[in-house]
Amino acid sequence: VTRLVVGPFNRVEGDLEVTLDIADGVVQAAYANSPLFRGFEQILQGKDPLDALVFVPRVCGICSVSQSCAAAAALADANGVVLPPNGQLATALILANENLADHLSHFYLFFMPDFAREAYCGRPWFEHALRRFEAMQGEAAREVLPARAAFLELMGFLAGKWPHTLAIQPGGSSRPVTASEKIRVYALLRQFRGFLESVLFGDSLEAVAALDSEAALRAWRDARPVQAGDFRFFLHVAEDLALERLGRATDVFLSYGNYALPEGKLFGAGVWDGAVHPLQPDAIAEDLSHAWMAGEPAVQRPQEGMTLPDMDKPGAYSWCKAPRWNGRVCETGALARQVVHGHPLVRALVAEQGGNVCNRVIARLLELALVVPEMEKWVQALRIGEPFCSHAPMPPQARGVGLVESARGALGHWLDVHGGRIRNYQIVAPTTWNFSPRDRDGVPGALEQALVGAPVGDGEETPLAVQHIVRSFDPCMVCTVH
Amino acid sequence: MNLVWLQSGGCGGCTMSLLCSEARDLFGLLDDAGIRVQWHPSLSEHTAQEALRVLEDCASGAMPLDLLCVEGALLRGPNGTGRFHMLSGTGKPMIEWVCGLAARSRYTLAIGSCAAYGGITAAGVNPTSACGLQYDGDARGGLLGSSYRSDAGLSVINVAGCPTHPGWITDTLLALSLGSLTEADLDPVGRPRFYADQLVHHGCPRNEYYEFKASAEKPSDQGCMMENMGCKGTQAHADCNTRLWNGAGSCVRGGYACISCTEPGFEDPGHPFASTPKIAGIPIGLPSDMPKAWFVALAALSKSATPRRVRENATADHTVVAPALRKTRLK
């Protein structure tokens, strides 16, 4: 067995180190290390509860709004404020704006550039991949960045700026929208739809959203030329490289459900392992056994969780704690969200092949097709002149939980207010789930499992299969440890 | 010019902000300025060994390093070891990498308030002993020390902001590529004067409410946020309301207070961010350069002169009293 330490692992958010044990040309065991600790949970102690709205978005520059939404939800849970419909719609629009922009960044800037690597130069699709996706040089980035920036102008109207807005409040949004702004935001969304339909999909969003089986996806792919839309091109690359056989993890999928609207959440919550189970937030606990964290007991529910760094702890190898649901390792993200919610295509793909590199990417792009039309409806549903924000005082003693979905999956905040100040604040982020270390039973986290069996070619310093698998999770390491 | 970008004790948000650049083609803009991004953790193809070869070549001098951009605070803990951030794959603390590269760079840039002063990562009990490249809060020093100069003879250029504005980064890089940024173009805390010699207050859309001291009382109110909501726009140095964010925004345009995120120490204001500290009903933090007695006198006068329209709209979330319709041919 040879050991390979891979880092700095880039085109992920934040710093990541992966240690691989390799024998017979495949990965035998993997260890994920989040090497950066900042201590947000300690920084927050003793602060005014509303100050959380300043600090937590700054946990992460790419999941900034998701962090705001989780904090606002935890604060609202603590003080019982009820959002007006405009407040729910505005919050959903801001959150969807971030999540979809992140999906786009992931596909074009983080994930696809690996197919433009020289190692693939013999493949029939290579020249197109190089021209289109080469990191910082490809033509796609030069189309995508302006389209993404234009899409994020929604933030300029609804949130002041991105990242790090303070517009998202426990009672809704601090930013009422005027009649003309409503029209301009709608126009932005239509412009973004146009970009997706011409560049990414080569088809209408509705046609992509309606795909309901592997056969339908294959037929859709083959109905037009290979290069008609970047999604179609990806499907061809994925088939050639058998990406559906790479990166299978636990096939237990967790989602908190997302986009809280007057009529309920757009995507439902739960855990899927072949069937959907209710979420039961109390079933979530974090295992500290392999994290550089002191504290007893070694398995803690977040509401009683502690963050006490201890870098000399024997057996530990990451700053990341190991969250478990009823003791089980879960995968979270767009694939989890859609399999839990029950999108027919994603259910069919997972039933056939489980979670893997290809299906994670498909689920992300599918969400672009699913959510943009919803955003168009949400903007239209804003009622000009009616309230965007409700108000309620924070009681001196209170507890609250905020559960939302960021682009990369389930994000939870647990808040404990005592004497009018934050006594404890615990954050469990999506990549804390996906890139967790082993637990006290020695069970590896989702990525660590997904890497086992990955092929390693002769002389590969940083195996490409490993890179595809890691990036398929769209990891956010700054959120992971915070 | 070769550019290397490192991220440490921060959130990556300044990179995300940069990608919101309104330049039609950000990468083309950099190319055109002759800036070659040799490594960026979010954007480059190179990973692991490939990336380390770039960093090692820059540290050894084998590759000229013109622009060292550091995002995120520098973590000196625990106990001065820097182990709260070991650059992955190297077993070496990030602060050692940064010191080594800064010794070789022609220009050294702190991207965002964390890298400049410590920022949010240094808040509260500062669990990681975070500081900036050349400042620890408002005290000169930081990781590199107060006497540090890059090869070109400049102090660290503090492109402060939380996040920083994409235009502040691109304008700074372009000015450097044109050779038109000198020590004299930096303000007393190292920020480029092109954006730091202005106040967030300039161009504030709530200016009429400010003039009449017609104040907001709760989130989503339209009034001035200085009296009650913690807004520091009349003191904070930045051009947020003339340059704008994401096409149309700024903090005050988003309905919330300026928290002075471009200033050293903004992370620990000594009061809850969303409320204004006062003595005898008068905000402690008065507008920059304004004598207190005059402010108090003018505030009292303007409050008594506030039109009903301004007073009522200030505590509403939409216009409840429209401006009066005058006869035509306004004089």
PDB file of N, CA and C in Angstrom, chain B residues 36-74:
ATOM      1  N   ARG B  36      -0.939  37.621 -15.538  1.00  0.00           N
ATOM      2  CA  ARG B  36      -1.050  36.168 -15.711  1.00  0.00           C
ATOM      3  C   ARG B  36      -1.331  35.547 -14.346  1.00  0.00           C
ATOM      4  N   VAL B  37      -2.503  34.941 -14.198  1.00  0.00           N
ATOM      5  CA  VAL B  37      -2.848  34.311 -12.923  1.00  0.00           C
ATOM      6  C   VAL B  37      -2.138  32.963 -12.868  1.00  0.00           C
ATOM      7  N   GLN B  38      -1.012  32.920 -12.170  1.00  0.00           N
ATOM      8  CA  GLN B  38      -0.238  31.673 -12.104  1.00  0.00           C
ATOM      9  C   GLN B  38      -0.905  30.657 -11.181  1.00  0.00           C
ATOM     10  N   TRP B  39      -1.552  31.157 -10.139  1.00  0.00           N
ATOM     11  CA  TRP B  39      -2.363  30.229  -9.341  1.00  0.00           C
ATOM     12  C   TRP B  39      -3.421  30.994  -8.569  1.00  0.00           C
ATOM     13  N   HIS B  40      -4.632  30.481  -8.624  1.00  0.00           N
ATOM     14  CA  HIS B  40      -5.729  30.953  -7.791  1.00  0.00           C
ATOM     15  C   HIS B  40      -6.487  29.717  -7.308  1.00  0.00           C
ATOM     16  N   PRO B  41      -6.759  29.619  -6.004  1.00  0.00           N
ATOM     17  CA  PRO B  41      -7.324  28.376  -5.482  1.00  0.00           C
ATOM     18  C   PRO B  41      -8.718  28.026  -6.027  1.00  0.00           C
ATOM     19  N   SER B  42      -9.466  28.992  -6.500  1.00  0.00           N
ATOM     20  CA  SER B  42     -10.803  28.661  -7.013  1.00  0.00           C
ATOM     21  C   SER B  42     -10.832  28.519  -8.528  1.00  0.00           C
ATOM     22  N   LEU B  43      -9.831  29.040  -9.211  1.00  0.00           N
ATOM     23  CA  LEU B  43      -9.979  29.219 -10.653  1.00  0.00           C
ATOM     24  C   LEU B  43      -8.974  28.453 -11.500  1.00  0.00           C
ATOM     25  N   SER B  44      -7.808  28.127 -10.940  1.00  0.00           N
ATOM     26  CA  SER B  44      -6.745  27.542 -11.763  1.00  0.00           C
ATOM     27  C   SER B  44      -6.972  26.068 -12.025  1.00  0.00           C
ATOM     28  N   GLU B  45      -6.400  25.600 -13.155  1.00  0.00           N
ATOM     29  CA  GLU B  45      -6.414  24.160 -13.411  1.00  0.00           C
ATOM     30  C   GLU B  45      -5.526  23.431 -12.403  1.00  0.00           C
ATOM     31  N   HIS B  46      -4.358  24.012 -12.103  1.00  0.00           N
ATOM     32  CA  HIS B  46      -3.357  23.319 -11.290  1.00  0.00           C
ATOM     33  C   HIS B  46      -3.875  22.967  -9.901  1.00  0.00           C
ATOM     34  N   THR B  47      -3.682  21.713  -9.536  1.00  0.00           N
ATOM     35  CA  THR B  47      -4.049  21.292  -8.197  1.00  0.00           C
ATOM     36  C   THR B  47      -2.871  20.540  -7.574  1.00  0.00           C
ATOM     37  N   ALA B  48      -2.841  20.494  -6.263  1.00  0.00           N
ATOM     38  CA  ALA B  48      -1.851  19.704  -5.514  1.00  0.00           C
ATOM     39  C   ALA B  48      -0.425  19.933  -6.013  1.00  0.00           C
ATOM     40  N   GLN B  49       0.281  18.883  -6.457  1.00  0.00           N
ATOM     41  CA  GLN B  49       1.709  19.007  -6.818  1.00  0.00           C
ATOM     42  C   GLN B  49       1.950  20.091  -7.860  1.00  0.00           C
ATOM     43  N   GLU B  50       1.049  20.177  -8.859  1.00  0.00           N
ATOM     44  CA  GLU B  50       1.212  21.199  -9.898  1.00  0.00           C
ATOM     45  C   GLU B  50       1.182  22.585  -9.271  1.00  0.00           C
ATOM     46  N   ALA B  51       0.254  22.772  -8.327  1.00  0.00           N
ATOM     47  CA  ALA B  51       0.118  24.071  -7.672  1.00  0.00           C
ATOM     48  C   ALA B  51       1.323  24.344  -6.777  1.00  0.00           C
ATOM     49  N   LEU B  52       1.764  23.320  -6.069  1.00  0.00           N
ATOM     50  CA  LEU B  52       2.901  23.514  -5.160  1.00  0.00           C
ATOM     51  C   LEU B  52       4.165  23.884  -5.922  1.00  0.00           C
ATOM     52  N   ARG B  53       4.316  23.351  -7.140  1.00  0.00           N
ATOM     53  CA  ARG B  53       5.499  23.727  -7.933  1.00  0.00           C
ATOM     54  C   ARG B  53       5.476  25.231  -8.236  1.00  0.00           C
ATOM     55  N   VAL B  54       4.289  25.760  -8.514  1.00  0.00           N
ATOM     56  CA  VAL B  54       4.187  27.204  -8.770  1.00  0.00           C
ATOM     57  C   VAL B  54       4.583  27.984  -7.513  1.00  0.00           C
ATOM     58  N   LEU B  55       4.035  27.570  -6.376  1.00  0.00           N
ATOM     59  CA  LEU B  55       4.326  28.296  -5.131  1.00  0.00           C
ATOM     60  C   LEU B  55       5.804  28.187  -4.765  1.00  0.00           C
ATOM     61  N   GLU B  56       6.366  26.999  -4.950  1.00  0.00           N
ATOM     62  CA  GLU B  56       7.791  26.820  -4.623  1.00  0.00           C
ATOM     63  C   GLU B  56       8.675  27.641  -5.551  1.00  0.00           C
ATOM     64  N   ASP B  57       8.311  27.667  -6.842  1.00  0.00           N
ATOM     65  CA  ASP B  57       9.104  28.450  -7.798  1.00  0.00           C
ATOM     66  C   ASP B  57       9.051  29.942  -7.465  1.00  0.00           C
ATOM     67  N   CYS B  58       7.908  30.392  -7.022  1.00  0.00           N
ATOM     68  CA  CYS B  58       7.799  31.816  -6.649  1.00  0.00           C
ATOM     69  C   CYS B  58       8.590  32.088  -5.371  1.00  0.00           C
ATOM     70  N   ALA B  59       8.516  31.149  -4.423  1.00  0.00           N
ATOM     71  CA  ALA B  59       9.226  31.350  -3.158  1.00  0.00           C
ATOM     72  C   ALA B  59      10.737  31.314  -3.351  1.00  0.00           C
ATOM     73  N   SER B  60      11.186  30.530  -4.322  1.00  0.00           N
ATOM     74  CA  SER B  60      12.634  30.414  -4.543  1.00  0.00           C
ATOM     75  C   SER B  60      13.157  31.511  -5.465  1.00  0.00           C
ATOM     76  N   GLY B  61      12.264  32.207  -6.126  1.00  0.00           N
ATOM     77  CA  GLY B  61      12.693  33.225  -7.068  1.00  0.00           C
ATOM     78  C   GLY B  61      12.815  32.703  -8.496  1.00  0.00           C
ATOM     79  N   ALA B  62      12.604  31.390  -8.698  1.00  0.00           N
ATOM     80  CA  ALA B  62      12.714  30.833 -10.054  1.00  0.00           C
ATOM     81  C   ALA B  62      11.633  31.421 -10.970  1.00  0.00           C
ATOM     82  N   MET B  63      10.500  31.745 -10.399  1.00  0.00           N
ATOM     83  CA  MET B  63       9.445  32.419 -11.169  1.00  0.00           C
ATOM     84  C   MET B  63       9.232  33.799 -10.552  1.00  0.00           C
ATOM     85  N   PRO B  64       9.349  34.861 -11.341  1.00  0.00           N
ATOM     86  CA  PRO B  64       9.122  36.196 -10.776  1.00  0.00           C
ATOM     87  C   PRO B  64       7.688  36.316 -10.255  1.00  0.00           C
ATOM     88  N   LEU B  65       7.542  36.885  -9.072  1.00  0.00           N
ATOM     89  CA  LEU B  65       6.216  37.068  -8.480  1.00  0.00           C
ATOM     90  C   LEU B  65       5.946  38.565  -8.404  1.00  0.00           C
ATOM     91  N   ASP B  66       5.027  39.022  -9.224  1.00  0.00           N
ATOM     92  CA  ASP B  66       4.757  40.462  -9.284  1.00  0.00           C
ATOM     93  C   ASP B  66       3.631  40.870  -8.347  1.00  0.00           C
ATOM     94  N   LEU B  67       2.605  40.050  -8.276  1.00  0.00           N
ATOM     95  CA  LEU B  67       1.414  40.411  -7.501  1.00  0.00           C
ATOM     96  C   LEU B  67       1.077  39.261  -6.568  1.00  0.00           C
ATOM     97  N   LEU B  68       1.271  39.465  -5.274  1.00  0.00           N
ATOM     98  CA  LEU B  68       0.843  38.462  -4.293  1.00  0.00           C
ATOM     99  C   LEU B  68      -0.452  38.961  -3.665  1.00  0.00           C
ATOM    100  N   CYS B  69      -1.539  38.247  -3.931  1.00  0.00           N
ATOM    101  CA  CYS B  69      -2.838  38.616  -3.362  1.00  0.00           C
ATOM    102  C   CYS B  69      -3.176  37.624  -2.265  1.00  0.00           C
ATOM    103  N   VAL B  70      -3.426  38.130  -1.065  1.00  0.00           N
ATOM    104  CA  VAL B  70      -3.786  37.259   0.046  1.00  0.00           C
ATOM    105  C   VAL B  70      -5.196  37.610   0.485  1.00  0.00           C
ATOM    106  N   GLU B  71      -6.046  36.598   0.572  1.00  0.00           N
ATOM    107  CA  GLU B  71      -7.437  36.762   0.998  1.00  0.00           C
ATOM    108  C   GLU B  71      -7.608  35.993   2.295  1.00  0.00           C
ATOM    109  N   GLY B  72      -8.217  36.611   3.294  1.00  0.00           N
ATOM    110  CA  GLY B  72      -8.391  35.927   4.576  1.00  0.00           C
ATOM    111  C   GLY B  72      -7.325  36.356   5.565  1.00  0.00           C
ATOM    112  N   ALA B  73      -7.686  36.278   6.855  1.00  0.00           N
ATOM    113  CA  ALA B  73      -6.758  36.681   7.908  1.00  0.00           C
ATOM    114  C   ALA B  73      -5.625  35.672   8.021  1.00  0.00           C
ATOM    115  N   LEU B  74      -4.557  36.097   8.659  1.00  0.00           N
ATOM    116  CA  LEU B  74      -3.412  35.230   8.903  1.00  0.00           C
ATOM    117  C   LEU B  74      -3.543  34.685  10.321  1.00  0.00           C
TER     118      LEU B  74
END
